[in-house]
XYZ file of C-alpha atoms in Angstrom:
784
model
C -0.019 0.144 -0.259
C 0.926 3.548 -1.027
C 2.110 5.201 2.348
C 1.451 8.988 2.589
C 4.120 10.858 4.268
C 2.867 14.370 4.826
C 5.524 17.344 4.494
C 5.254 17.291 8.383
C 6.331 14.273 9.034
C 7.499 13.255 12.559
C 11.240 12.806 12.533
C 12.297 14.013 16.056
C 13.519 17.174 14.278
C 10.639 18.156 12.688
C 8.921 17.164 15.853
C 10.908 19.621 17.749
C 9.994 22.394 15.046
C 6.553 21.831 15.392
C 6.358 21.911 18.964
C 8.717 25.097 18.590
C 6.319 26.885 15.970
C 3.133 26.494 18.425
C 5.156 27.697 21.379
C 6.811 30.564 19.704
C 3.665 31.389 18.085
C 1.760 32.113 20.955
C 4.699 33.770 23.089
C 5.697 35.850 20.077
C 2.310 37.804 21.002
C 3.364 38.445 24.219
C 5.296 41.055 22.427
C 2.942 42.128 19.909
C 0.849 45.359 20.232
C -1.724 43.912 18.878
C -4.783 43.483 20.957
C -5.323 39.640 22.083
C -9.069 38.086 21.425
C -8.769 36.337 24.805
C -8.071 39.689 26.676
C -10.628 41.310 24.821
C -13.143 38.729 26.418
C -11.428 38.758 29.441
C -13.242 36.039 31.241
C -14.045 32.433 31.267
C -16.729 30.953 29.044
C -20.023 30.624 31.346
C -21.155 27.343 30.765
C -25.235 26.253 31.558
C -25.967 22.856 32.056
C -29.300 20.419 32.071
C -27.445 18.042 34.755
C -30.660 18.632 37.288
C -33.148 18.406 34.170
C -33.359 22.078 34.247
C -31.343 24.687 32.596
C -28.615 25.467 35.720
C -24.652 27.000 35.739
C -22.691 24.757 37.188
C -21.738 26.855 40.424
C -25.118 26.562 41.396
C -25.890 22.998 41.810
C -24.964 21.300 45.126
C -23.403 18.527 43.070
C -20.122 17.525 41.133
C -20.725 18.234 37.573
C -17.737 18.982 35.189
C -18.653 20.051 31.178
C -16.645 20.260 28.080
C -17.982 22.729 25.796
C -18.239 22.429 22.194
C -15.152 25.006 21.897
C -12.940 23.177 23.958
C -14.217 19.488 22.084
C -13.159 21.208 18.957
C -9.805 22.800 20.111
C -8.786 19.310 21.665
C -9.638 17.465 18.401
C -12.165 15.254 20.193
C -13.485 12.455 17.937
C -14.658 9.959 20.117
C -15.149 8.232 23.293
C -11.636 7.722 24.042
C -10.555 11.034 23.337
C -13.111 12.778 25.906
C -12.646 10.275 28.301
C -9.138 11.396 28.900
C -10.355 14.881 29.765
C -12.542 13.513 32.891
C -10.583 12.865 35.638
C -13.035 11.050 37.518
C -13.914 8.648 34.461
C -12.013 5.253 34.176
C -12.417 3.133 31.344
C -11.311 0.145 29.352
C -11.121 -0.189 25.623
C -10.708 -3.265 23.425
C -11.257 -1.902 20.171
C -13.563 1.114 18.488
C -16.909 1.208 19.960
C -15.911 -1.560 22.741
C -15.440 0.073 26.061
C -16.722 0.061 29.403
C -16.794 3.033 31.635
C -17.076 3.954 35.618
C -17.477 7.318 37.179
C -15.828 7.844 40.755
C -14.310 3.991 40.689
C -17.797 2.366 40.476
C -16.374 -0.936 38.547
C -17.881 -4.061 38.655
C -15.342 -5.637 36.444
C -17.667 -6.711 33.676
C -16.857 -6.039 29.975
C -18.198 -6.946 26.834
C -20.948 -9.832 28.084
C -24.355 -8.844 27.097
C -25.798 -11.252 30.168
C -23.868 -9.182 32.751
C -25.218 -6.959 35.280
C -26.286 -3.499 34.108
C -24.033 -0.728 33.501
C -23.069 1.266 36.826
C -22.994 4.775 34.459
C -25.815 6.021 32.768
C -25.199 7.567 28.783
C -27.303 9.845 27.188
C -27.629 11.405 23.887
C -29.742 14.441 24.635
C -32.771 13.515 26.777
C -32.227 9.556 25.706
C -30.616 6.985 27.549
C -28.328 4.684 25.269
C -25.964 2.690 27.812
C -26.196 -0.997 27.117
C -25.255 -3.799 29.114
C -21.369 -4.835 27.825
C -21.582 -2.677 24.563
C -22.088 0.953 25.013
C -22.421 2.943 21.551
C -19.466 5.528 20.656
C -21.113 8.313 19.106
C -18.543 10.486 16.905
C -18.397 13.629 18.367
C -18.714 16.360 15.555
C -21.216 19.550 15.953
C -21.730 18.928 19.625
C -22.668 21.723 22.102
C -21.267 20.037 24.901
C -20.504 17.072 26.977
C -21.710 16.964 30.767
C -20.599 14.532 33.308
C -22.579 14.103 36.553
C -20.150 12.746 39.311
C -21.833 10.366 41.926
C -25.163 8.229 42.161
C -27.978 10.059 40.178
C -30.509 7.424 40.828
C -33.083 10.236 41.674
C -33.358 12.014 38.607
C -31.700 9.316 35.818
C -32.644 5.985 37.639
C -31.084 2.713 37.209
C -27.407 2.255 35.841
C -26.680 6.046 36.951
C -24.740 4.417 40.116
C -21.728 6.284 39.875
C -22.906 9.065 37.721
C -24.187 10.132 34.319
C -22.725 11.082 30.818
C -24.586 13.254 28.716
C -23.694 13.883 24.701
C -25.675 17.333 24.098
C -26.080 17.768 20.247
C -26.443 21.244 18.190
C -30.085 21.964 17.562
C -31.475 23.678 14.614
C -31.161 27.765 15.312
C -34.432 29.723 14.100
C -34.113 31.841 11.393
C -30.416 31.759 10.693
C -28.366 30.007 7.922
C -25.047 28.388 8.845
C -23.126 25.575 7.147
C -19.482 24.459 7.733
C -17.163 21.595 6.701
C -13.993 19.831 7.835
C -11.281 17.714 6.092
C -8.724 15.980 8.063
C -5.460 13.926 6.981
C -3.332 12.324 9.549
C 0.136 9.986 9.192
C 2.778 8.977 11.592
C 5.562 6.278 11.308
C 3.720 3.544 12.711
C 0.569 4.168 10.807
C -0.696 4.226 7.440
C -2.832 7.415 6.312
C -6.070 8.031 8.163
C -8.720 10.809 6.388
C -12.130 12.052 7.407
C -14.951 14.611 6.201
C -17.562 16.380 8.255
C -20.158 18.978 7.614
C -23.154 20.195 8.702
C -25.657 22.520 7.617
C -28.508 24.777 9.358
C -31.476 25.845 6.943
C -34.582 27.786 7.716
C -37.610 26.245 6.295
C -40.105 28.699 7.588
C -40.437 31.526 9.947
C -40.937 29.201 12.313
C -39.467 25.732 10.973
C -35.442 25.449 10.748
C -33.856 22.261 10.125
C -30.180 21.027 10.932
C -28.311 18.210 9.459
C -24.695 17.084 10.218
C -22.644 14.093 8.502
C -19.597 12.161 8.787
C -17.303 9.869 7.197
C -14.208 8.616 9.223
C -11.230 6.386 8.409
C -8.492 5.340 10.847
C -5.741 3.574 9.582
C -4.475 0.201 11.379
C -1.185 0.433 13.685
C -1.426 -3.521 14.738
C 0.866 -6.051 12.662
C 0.064 -9.568 12.077
C 3.407 -11.267 12.015
C 2.573 -14.044 9.700
C 3.991 -17.875 10.202
C 2.621 -20.830 11.539
C 0.883 -22.437 14.808
C 1.204 -25.674 15.694
C -1.517 -26.782 18.685
C -0.414 -28.520 21.840
C -1.741 -32.193 21.794
C -3.149 -32.913 18.260
C 0.353 -31.226 16.771
C -1.487 -29.521 13.802
C -0.025 -26.696 12.298
C -1.922 -23.761 10.469
C -0.588 -20.925 8.722
C -1.088 -17.179 10.328
C -2.107 -14.114 8.831
C 0.647 -11.905 8.098
C -0.356 -7.841 7.334
C 1.094 -4.743 8.515
C -1.342 -1.951 10.083
C -3.970 -4.719 9.957
C -6.643 -3.249 12.199
C -8.512 -0.547 10.253
C -11.843 1.108 11.373
C -14.540 3.594 9.061
C -17.584 5.310 11.056
C -20.005 7.027 8.896
C -22.964 8.393 10.331
C -25.607 11.598 10.128
C -28.002 13.189 12.345
C -30.949 15.347 10.982
C -33.162 17.714 13.278
C -36.522 19.650 12.622
C -37.570 22.215 15.267
C -40.934 23.802 15.231
C -41.848 26.891 17.009
C -45.451 26.119 17.255
C -46.019 29.213 19.191
C -44.657 31.615 21.802
C -44.877 28.340 24.452
C -44.285 25.163 22.545
C -41.513 23.942 20.788
C -41.100 20.519 18.854
C -37.908 18.814 17.920
C -37.875 15.602 16.232
C -33.959 14.143 15.364
C -33.098 11.148 13.604
C -29.264 9.624 14.201
C -27.555 7.286 12.434
C -24.089 5.630 12.686
C -22.270 2.557 11.140
C -19.097 1.279 12.342
C -16.900 -1.196 10.655
C -13.682 -2.368 11.882
C -11.270 -5.125 10.497
C -8.565 -6.798 12.387
C -7.382 -6.644 16.388
C -6.634 -3.917 18.669
C -4.449 -5.706 20.957
C -0.596 -6.713 21.004
C 2.020 -8.912 22.723
C 4.957 -6.923 23.357
C 6.396 -9.224 25.505
C 6.018 -12.374 23.343
C 6.027 -10.875 20.018
C 7.089 -7.074 20.046
C 5.502 -3.629 20.104
C 2.134 -3.332 17.960
C 2.391 -6.958 16.947
C -0.048 -9.911 17.500
C -1.022 -13.269 15.682
C -4.120 -14.641 14.203
C -5.265 -17.446 12.283
C -9.036 -16.138 11.804
C -9.461 -12.399 10.045
C -11.522 -10.424 12.733
C -14.007 -8.143 12.005
C -17.131 -5.830 13.292
C -20.188 -4.384 12.156
C -22.184 -2.131 14.234
C -24.913 -0.070 13.188
C -27.560 1.828 15.211
C -30.032 4.700 14.701
C -32.101 6.678 17.364
C -35.287 8.661 16.605
C -36.399 10.956 19.132
C -39.046 13.387 19.408
C -39.083 15.987 22.264
C -41.673 18.364 23.190
C -41.182 21.466 25.383
C -43.928 23.648 26.815
C -44.714 27.015 29.023
C -47.639 26.664 30.826
C -46.927 29.946 32.768
C -46.294 28.960 36.421
C -44.926 25.813 35.088
C -43.249 23.972 32.165
C -43.122 20.568 30.871
C -40.711 18.367 28.731
C -41.755 14.937 26.756
C -39.219 13.051 25.335
C -40.288 9.738 23.376
C -37.131 7.850 21.529
C -37.042 4.775 19.425
C -33.653 2.761 19.554
C -32.528 0.105 17.219
C -28.916 -1.807 16.972
C -27.222 -4.387 15.006
C -23.916 -5.551 15.747
C -21.647 -8.688 14.171
C -18.412 -10.087 15.500
C -16.237 -12.285 14.019
C -13.557 -13.512 16.456
C -10.600 -15.643 16.355
C -10.975 -18.169 19.072
C -7.809 -20.054 18.599
C -6.411 -19.088 22.158
C -9.282 -20.989 23.509
C -8.750 -24.297 21.468
C -5.155 -23.854 22.413
C -5.589 -23.414 26.406
C -8.254 -26.293 26.253
C -5.426 -28.489 24.479
C -3.684 -28.427 27.791
C -4.304 -31.064 30.957
C -5.630 -29.769 33.869
C -2.669 -28.233 35.227
C -2.849 -25.477 32.385
C 0.865 -26.943 31.608
C 0.861 -29.132 28.621
C -0.273 -32.886 27.807
C -3.460 -33.842 25.984
C -6.719 -31.762 26.608
C -10.052 -32.399 25.538
C -10.254 -30.376 22.455
C -8.105 -32.462 20.903
C -10.418 -35.337 21.928
C -13.145 -33.830 19.602
C -10.595 -32.922 16.370
C -8.833 -36.271 16.347
C -9.547 -40.179 16.462
C -12.193 -40.602 19.453
C -11.784 -44.279 20.429
C -7.563 -43.949 20.629
C -7.144 -40.807 22.239
C -9.914 -41.888 24.932
C -8.286 -45.282 25.800
C -4.472 -44.921 24.999
C -4.024 -40.901 25.185
C -2.611 -41.083 21.557
C -4.067 -40.798 18.045
C -4.410 -42.955 15.254
C -4.478 -41.375 12.069
C -4.624 -37.808 11.144
C -6.174 -35.085 12.958
C -8.510 -32.814 11.714
C -8.045 -28.844 11.668
C -8.787 -27.366 14.948
C -9.231 -23.973 13.974
C -12.169 -22.342 15.686
C -13.880 -18.612 15.283
C -17.170 -17.200 17.159
C -19.705 -15.435 15.516
C -21.796 -13.048 17.326
C -24.627 -11.109 16.641
C -27.089 -9.156 18.058
C -30.368 -7.105 17.210
C -31.552 -4.454 20.152
C -34.671 -2.236 20.219
C -35.206 0.189 22.859
C -37.978 2.250 23.791
C -38.004 5.213 26.466
C -40.841 7.734 27.363
C -40.379 10.395 29.553
C -42.780 13.311 30.780
C -41.797 15.807 33.526
C -43.307 19.105 34.779
C -41.052 21.857 36.537
C -42.261 24.798 38.303
C -40.393 27.836 40.020
C -37.312 29.713 38.944
C -34.179 30.787 40.799
C -34.906 32.774 43.732
C -38.154 31.378 44.320
C -39.074 29.768 47.439
C -40.009 26.603 45.978
C -38.382 25.095 42.877
C -40.140 21.388 42.113
C -40.040 19.178 39.229
C -42.141 15.780 38.951
C -41.859 12.764 36.193
C -42.696 9.650 35.001
C -40.242 7.383 32.941
C -40.385 4.287 31.098
C -37.768 2.006 29.502
C -37.889 -1.050 27.465
C -35.108 -3.227 25.762
C -35.291 -6.234 23.991
C -31.604 -7.634 22.934
C -31.832 -10.840 21.173
C -28.487 -12.088 20.717
C -26.717 -15.349 19.590
C -22.960 -16.579 20.515
C -21.966 -19.369 17.703
C -18.366 -21.219 18.386
C -17.890 -22.532 14.792
C -15.053 -25.848 14.912
C -15.329 -27.292 11.247
C -12.664 -29.456 12.296
C -15.000 -31.771 14.718
C -14.914 -35.172 13.912
C -17.962 -36.484 11.767
C -19.624 -38.105 14.561
C -20.256 -34.739 15.912
C -20.320 -32.426 13.038
C -23.028 -34.873 10.767
C -25.972 -33.768 12.894
C -26.237 -36.643 14.992
C -25.675 -34.827 18.156
C -27.248 -31.859 16.715
C -24.641 -30.372 15.181
C -26.049 -28.165 12.798
C -27.834 -26.197 15.654
C -30.514 -23.276 15.314
C -28.225 -21.533 12.941
C -28.318 -24.725 10.209
C -24.346 -24.245 10.075
C -22.689 -27.653 10.722
C -19.555 -28.212 12.810
C -20.818 -25.877 15.733
C -18.822 -26.288 19.060
C -21.315 -24.723 21.326
C -24.050 -22.191 20.541
C -26.168 -19.732 22.426
C -29.287 -18.027 21.213
C -30.367 -15.877 24.045
C -33.055 -12.984 24.549
C -32.671 -10.633 27.348
C -35.809 -7.977 28.164
C -35.359 -5.131 30.423
C -38.114 -3.322 31.558
C -38.169 -0.212 33.803
C -41.211 2.000 35.393
C -40.701 5.016 37.159
C -41.973 8.142 38.784
C -39.195 10.715 40.243
C -39.621 14.193 42.193
C -37.690 16.708 43.526
C -38.098 19.871 45.647
C -35.607 22.927 45.977
C -36.896 24.966 49.374
C -35.242 28.232 50.339
C -34.618 28.129 54.002
C -33.504 31.825 54.138
C -32.068 33.959 51.406
C -28.623 31.792 51.105
C -29.497 28.334 51.916
C -31.196 25.904 50.022
C -32.727 22.156 51.025
C -33.144 19.569 48.036
C -35.282 16.610 48.720
C -35.667 13.768 45.920
C -37.426 10.693 45.580
C -37.468 8.175 43.057
C -40.163 5.059 43.023
C -39.114 2.296 40.674
C -40.165 -1.263 39.203
C -38.248 -3.201 37.254
C -38.328 -6.750 35.473
C -35.623 -8.697 33.540
C -36.230 -11.560 31.317
C -34.119 -14.256 30.363
C -34.388 -16.538 27.750
C -31.697 -18.406 27.496
C -30.974 -21.425 25.296
C -27.550 -22.869 24.892
C -25.730 -26.220 24.270
C -22.779 -28.230 22.538
C -22.774 -29.594 19.162
C -26.301 -27.325 18.651
C -27.876 -29.063 21.350
C -30.450 -27.053 23.349
C -32.664 -27.587 26.388
C -32.487 -27.502 30.147
C -29.337 -27.713 31.381
C -28.017 -30.757 33.882
C -30.151 -29.389 36.738
C -33.516 -29.228 35.538
C -33.453 -25.240 35.461
C -36.009 -23.735 33.424
C -34.223 -21.710 30.322
C -36.902 -19.245 30.199
C -36.583 -16.916 33.568
C -37.978 -13.648 34.994
C -36.766 -11.652 37.934
C -38.863 -8.655 39.067
C -37.762 -5.696 41.834
C -38.915 -2.619 43.048
C -37.536 0.282 45.446
C -37.312 4.020 46.326
C -33.801 5.824 45.546
C -33.723 9.249 47.708
C -31.540 12.333 47.922
C -30.901 15.055 50.083
C -28.784 18.544 49.805
C -28.320 21.364 51.622
C -26.362 23.921 50.024
C -25.371 27.835 51.494
C -23.932 30.660 49.440
C -21.087 32.457 51.238
C -20.258 36.267 51.435
C -17.822 35.694 48.496
C -20.734 33.897 46.302
C -18.980 30.632 46.958
C -21.431 27.652 47.283
C -20.846 25.271 49.948
C -22.952 21.828 50.039
C -23.744 18.538 51.317
C -25.281 15.650 49.256
C -26.603 12.389 49.955
C -27.707 10.439 47.109
C -28.195 6.762 46.112
C -27.766 4.595 42.824
C -28.836 1.253 42.320
C -29.068 -1.496 39.707
C -32.093 -4.183 40.003
C -31.885 -7.550 40.620
C -31.709 -10.215 37.683
C -31.617 -13.815 36.715
C -28.596 -15.833 34.977
C -28.410 -17.527 32.020
C -28.757 -21.313 32.219
C -26.323 -22.942 34.377
C -24.648 -26.137 32.624
C -22.130 -27.357 34.972
C -22.694 -26.239 38.475
C -25.590 -25.195 40.865
C -22.610 -22.727 43.022
C -23.712 -20.276 40.087
C -26.743 -18.510 41.521
C -29.806 -18.682 39.059
C -31.041 -14.790 40.322
C -28.762 -12.379 41.795
C -30.050 -9.611 43.975
C -29.918 -5.692 43.650
C -27.392 -3.480 44.834
C -27.182 -0.113 46.020
C -24.833 2.703 46.120
C -24.668 5.360 49.073
C -23.187 8.663 48.554
C -21.998 11.159 51.227
C -20.217 14.374 49.462
C -19.360 17.506 50.520
C -18.495 20.375 47.941
C -17.367 23.733 47.340
C -17.852 25.966 44.454
C -16.162 29.366 43.586
C -16.309 31.857 40.588
C -14.710 35.122 40.989
C -16.551 38.495 40.045
C -14.660 39.369 36.950
C -14.937 35.306 35.890
C -11.257 34.958 35.471
C -11.008 32.088 37.672
C -13.598 29.255 38.812
C -12.758 26.462 41.303
C -14.885 23.407 41.861
C -14.046 20.359 44.628
C -15.838 17.721 46.259
C -14.721 14.815 48.938
C -17.036 11.832 49.125
C -17.406 8.618 50.508
C -19.555 5.858 48.870
C -20.712 2.433 50.667
C -21.367 -0.036 48.098
C -23.827 -2.801 49.309
C -24.436 -6.061 47.460
C -22.287 -5.467 44.806
C -22.959 -7.073 41.916
C -20.409 -8.531 39.289
C -19.799 -11.078 36.856
C -17.680 -14.199 37.156
C -16.254 -16.763 34.599
C -14.702 -19.701 36.407
C -14.573 -22.817 34.396
C -14.628 -25.209 37.206
C -18.283 -23.694 38.519
C -19.972 -23.107 35.184
C -19.049 -22.889 31.416
C -20.569 -19.471 30.857
C -19.823 -16.128 32.633
C -22.900 -15.947 35.341
C -23.706 -13.020 37.723
C -23.607 -12.789 41.727
C -23.344 -10.055 44.419
C -19.827 -10.673 45.737
C -20.389 -8.746 49.095
C -19.360 -5.073 50.187
C -17.487 -2.478 48.954
C -16.395 1.143 49.662
C -14.760 3.985 47.777
C -13.352 7.502 48.862
C -12.243 10.213 46.565
C -11.712 13.578 46.089
C -11.949 15.458 42.885
C -11.665 19.052 41.406
C -11.496 21.354 38.496
C -10.138 24.701 38.017
C -10.018 27.155 35.262
C -8.031 30.395 35.172
C -7.926 32.851 32.614
C -4.327 34.567 33.069
C -3.735 38.024 32.463
C -1.247 37.252 29.254
C -4.245 35.432 27.427
C -3.644 31.955 28.777
C -6.650 29.948 29.649
C -5.648 27.156 31.992
C -8.281 23.911 32.840
C -6.808 21.664 35.630
C -8.772 18.704 36.738
C -7.865 16.059 39.011
C -9.102 13.035 41.419
C -8.238 10.533 44.047
C -10.012 7.689 44.151
C -9.693 4.618 46.889
C -11.860 1.543 45.680
C -11.980 -1.615 47.574
C -13.552 -4.513 48.773
C -14.855 -4.536 52.248
C -15.052 -8.089 52.855
C -14.051 -11.332 51.165
C -15.222 -12.218 47.904
C -15.981 -16.009 48.672
C -17.239 -18.128 45.826
C -18.249 -21.992 46.523
C -16.384 -22.151 49.558
C -13.293 -20.432 48.308
C -11.666 -17.110 48.919
C -11.343 -15.297 45.079
C -10.545 -12.018 46.745
C -9.406 -10.735 50.087
C -11.194 -7.537 51.998
C -9.239 -4.414 50.809
C -8.767 -5.797 47.205
C -8.357 -2.707 44.720
C -11.347 -2.661 42.172
C -10.850 -3.695 38.690
C -9.670 -0.875 36.117
C -9.718 1.984 38.760
C -7.004 4.711 38.615
C -6.612 5.697 42.223
C -5.018 8.951 40.517
C -5.659 10.775 37.448
C -4.760 14.473 36.083
C -6.118 16.595 33.330
C -4.548 19.727 32.032
C -5.329 21.667 29.298
C -3.368 25.053 28.135
C -4.746 27.243 25.096
C -4.249 30.577 24.019
C -5.680 32.984 21.723
C -3.397 35.188 19.792
C -2.613 37.361 16.616
C -0.623 35.702 14.141
C 0.739 37.259 10.998
C -1.053 39.448 8.186
C -3.828 40.088 10.734
C -4.728 36.188 11.160
C -6.050 35.093 14.537
C -4.058 32.196 15.926
C -4.600 29.451 18.705
C -2.325 26.921 20.691
C -3.700 24.554 22.652
C -2.179 21.522 24.702
C -3.944 18.644 26.395
C -1.957 16.600 28.703
C -3.719 13.576 30.558
C -2.075 11.311 33.557
C -3.512 8.233 34.260
C -2.321 6.255 37.633
C -1.857 2.709 38.047
C -4.791 -0.017 37.418
C -5.696 -3.705 38.459
C -6.954 -5.857 35.675
C -9.219 -7.688 37.899
C -10.140 -8.500 41.650
C -9.235 -12.004 41.162
C -5.512 -12.527 40.178
C -5.109 -9.151 39.223
C -2.405 -7.815 37.299
C -1.036 -4.472 37.510
C -1.557 -1.860 34.666
C 1.002 0.907 34.492
C 0.507 4.517 34.349
C 0.791 6.328 31.501
C 0.261 10.286 29.819
C -0.954 10.977 26.943
C -0.363 14.694 25.109
C -1.896 16.057 22.439
C -0.716 19.613 20.828
C -2.407 21.664 18.025
C -1.896 25.251 16.775
C -4.364 26.971 14.118
C -4.420 29.978 11.905
C -7.833 31.310 10.895
C -9.949 34.386 9.193
C -13.335 35.186 8.978
C -14.487 31.947 7.658
C -11.332 29.381 7.239
C -9.646 27.753 9.612
C -6.327 25.349 9.277
C -5.098 23.716 12.055
C -1.695 21.436 12.578
C -2.269 18.764 15.304
C 0.045 16.183 16.781
C -1.891 13.392 18.500
C -0.029 11.346 21.293
C 3.166 14.063 21.046
C 5.245 11.580 23.164
C 4.667 8.419 21.260
C 3.104 6.550 24.648
C 2.275 3.248 24.314
C -0.217 2.945 27.294
C -1.834 -0.512 28.481
C -5.190 0.887 28.361
C -6.783 -2.754 29.180
C -4.758 -5.983 29.556
C -7.302 -8.875 29.320
C -6.646 -12.020 31.455
C -8.075 -14.738 28.900
C -6.789 -17.600 27.350
C -3.768 -15.821 25.386
C -0.923 -15.698 27.638
C -0.545 -11.587 26.575
C -3.554 -9.619 25.570
C -2.746 -5.817 26.011
C -4.979 -3.367 24.341
C -3.054 -0.018 23.535
C -3.621 3.300 22.312
C -2.915 4.702 18.651
C 0.679 5.573 17.939
C 1.734 9.235 17.356
C 0.248 10.998 14.390
C 0.694 14.413 12.816
C -2.598 15.574 10.968
C -3.731 18.695 9.264
C -7.285 20.070 9.420
C -8.725 22.016 7.096
C -12.312 24.079 8.304
C -14.531 26.354 6.347
C -17.667 28.042 7.022
C -20.219 29.155 4.675
């Protein structure tokens, strides 16, 4: 493949010049007599959020909220989840490929990843008014034409319900603007020494259709080149001794994301608006995103089967907002649809089960099925040739979700009473299938005599699951803000909910389905109900700072497991868990809006924590259980400062101590002791942004932006944890612009850090998912 080498390729000398250019461009304006744009504005951008389901300034809310404005998303070159996750100190995450992530706010990690039968997520994710978080597989909306991202730290059970246990992430899109034409387009090209070229095109248009109706449409097509090399060669399986070829290809893992968002807003009268929005996004990836640096070398991996992911989802939403005089109402109805298919190489599983019970060497039962049955069973040797033991996994899901919310609000800031009451309904249906294909099975398994063609009708099936999961929630909630005096407010909130989880789970070897060995029904339902309270008291001090105490609660409903095939040690049902949060906070903004500082100190008590467990000695499939109590203590802060020389500094940080309060005991064996750190949570995380506007040459405007994040050490799991080292990521950009165009030169991963984003403890001896190598890019923007 032709490798594009831009004129600003990252050779060391050119890298130094690029960094120097950005720095000197900003510094040179110190000595200029021309007026700096930032000094003309001389204040930090005020951010209005909807975290409390009404518009408020962050400084007025008795809770911890972080917002990333649209302008900062743009200047920091944020394109996807991983980009903005690095800007949020309270958020920890794992990612095992584009669009495949699990994330946790304030350390609320249950250890689950990627399994659709796992417990509900601990963090809710919204696009505007609609929840989109999904067990095991959160959609990754491409970030373009966005108004802001809000991060609500701590349990949000009262207003956002189940799965808002650790907090809520809200992606707020730009809406149609009334009576105004606006349009723009962006082209992006990037490359690096360790990657092929990447490119993207993005565009939006805002069109007034009539005096009272406007439309806004945005679209994008983003292609990211690969950076993982498949080493080639051969693989010889233990036991059978069968040898197969490995794929050989450089920069194998490629991804493409394309989609659009179309909104239509009607101002029906002075008191009523309606907004109809449809979003569609498709992501396609080929290759794997893990590497084995110790075994094979940096950014190198091996595969027998070519892997792929095809993920398409759409969301249609109608939001109606009305002013009733002394109160107002909002209705939001959403239909969400998602189709996903994975194809994964599963030959590490085959190799793992070639081994004997010690997990070291010898004849395992995997060889038993691909070689001669009789001689292996009686003599532990094979007569005649073994079949090809290559195996792959084919996953598919077809998800549908429907949500409706209606709420009324009354009162305004300064009134004796402000109130909110609402009702919420959410139903998710997720039929999904796992098929493990093993064409090399001996004929007496694959010819159908053991049900070898299964429900999918394919031959050579090792194991197959045909599952339907349904989650349904009904809730009523309310919140009242009572002014006790001129400077003190009391907030009281309550949510009552009913939830139901249904599992229709059929699975079996060689395509055989039915009940498990203990006679459990495959179709099971678990219902749950409860109340989630909130209490907060806040006081405004003489310097207009706000101090507050906040008690809030988050919860996840009880649920049912899939059929247990090997052991009744794995429970048929698991209980609900709840998280109680005790928080004190301080918020301050000076009068000339050049300094803003928010901080919170919290302690969270996690009762009957749910987690997902895979132990082949207990069950052949992953199951969910309550492992006991945990606790999380922490401190978080964010600081914004606009210096007199025009530099805007944004610093955020978090310190988290997440640990089990008691031993995790399963089937009489201690799996993890009290005090064990929760999985995949960084105890310390810092985010720093430094940017400055300046006057460049020939009267052009200039901009300089540096973003650095520091993520501390993490544990890969609570059982047999692997230490995942700390890492630092830095991105640098500088731009020049005029009235309707802008050119941006940027470097992503400035120091070429090869971070351990997540190390998976599975069948492969070393499976490390990492970030993209250093890349230099050029972005061109034009507004019509």
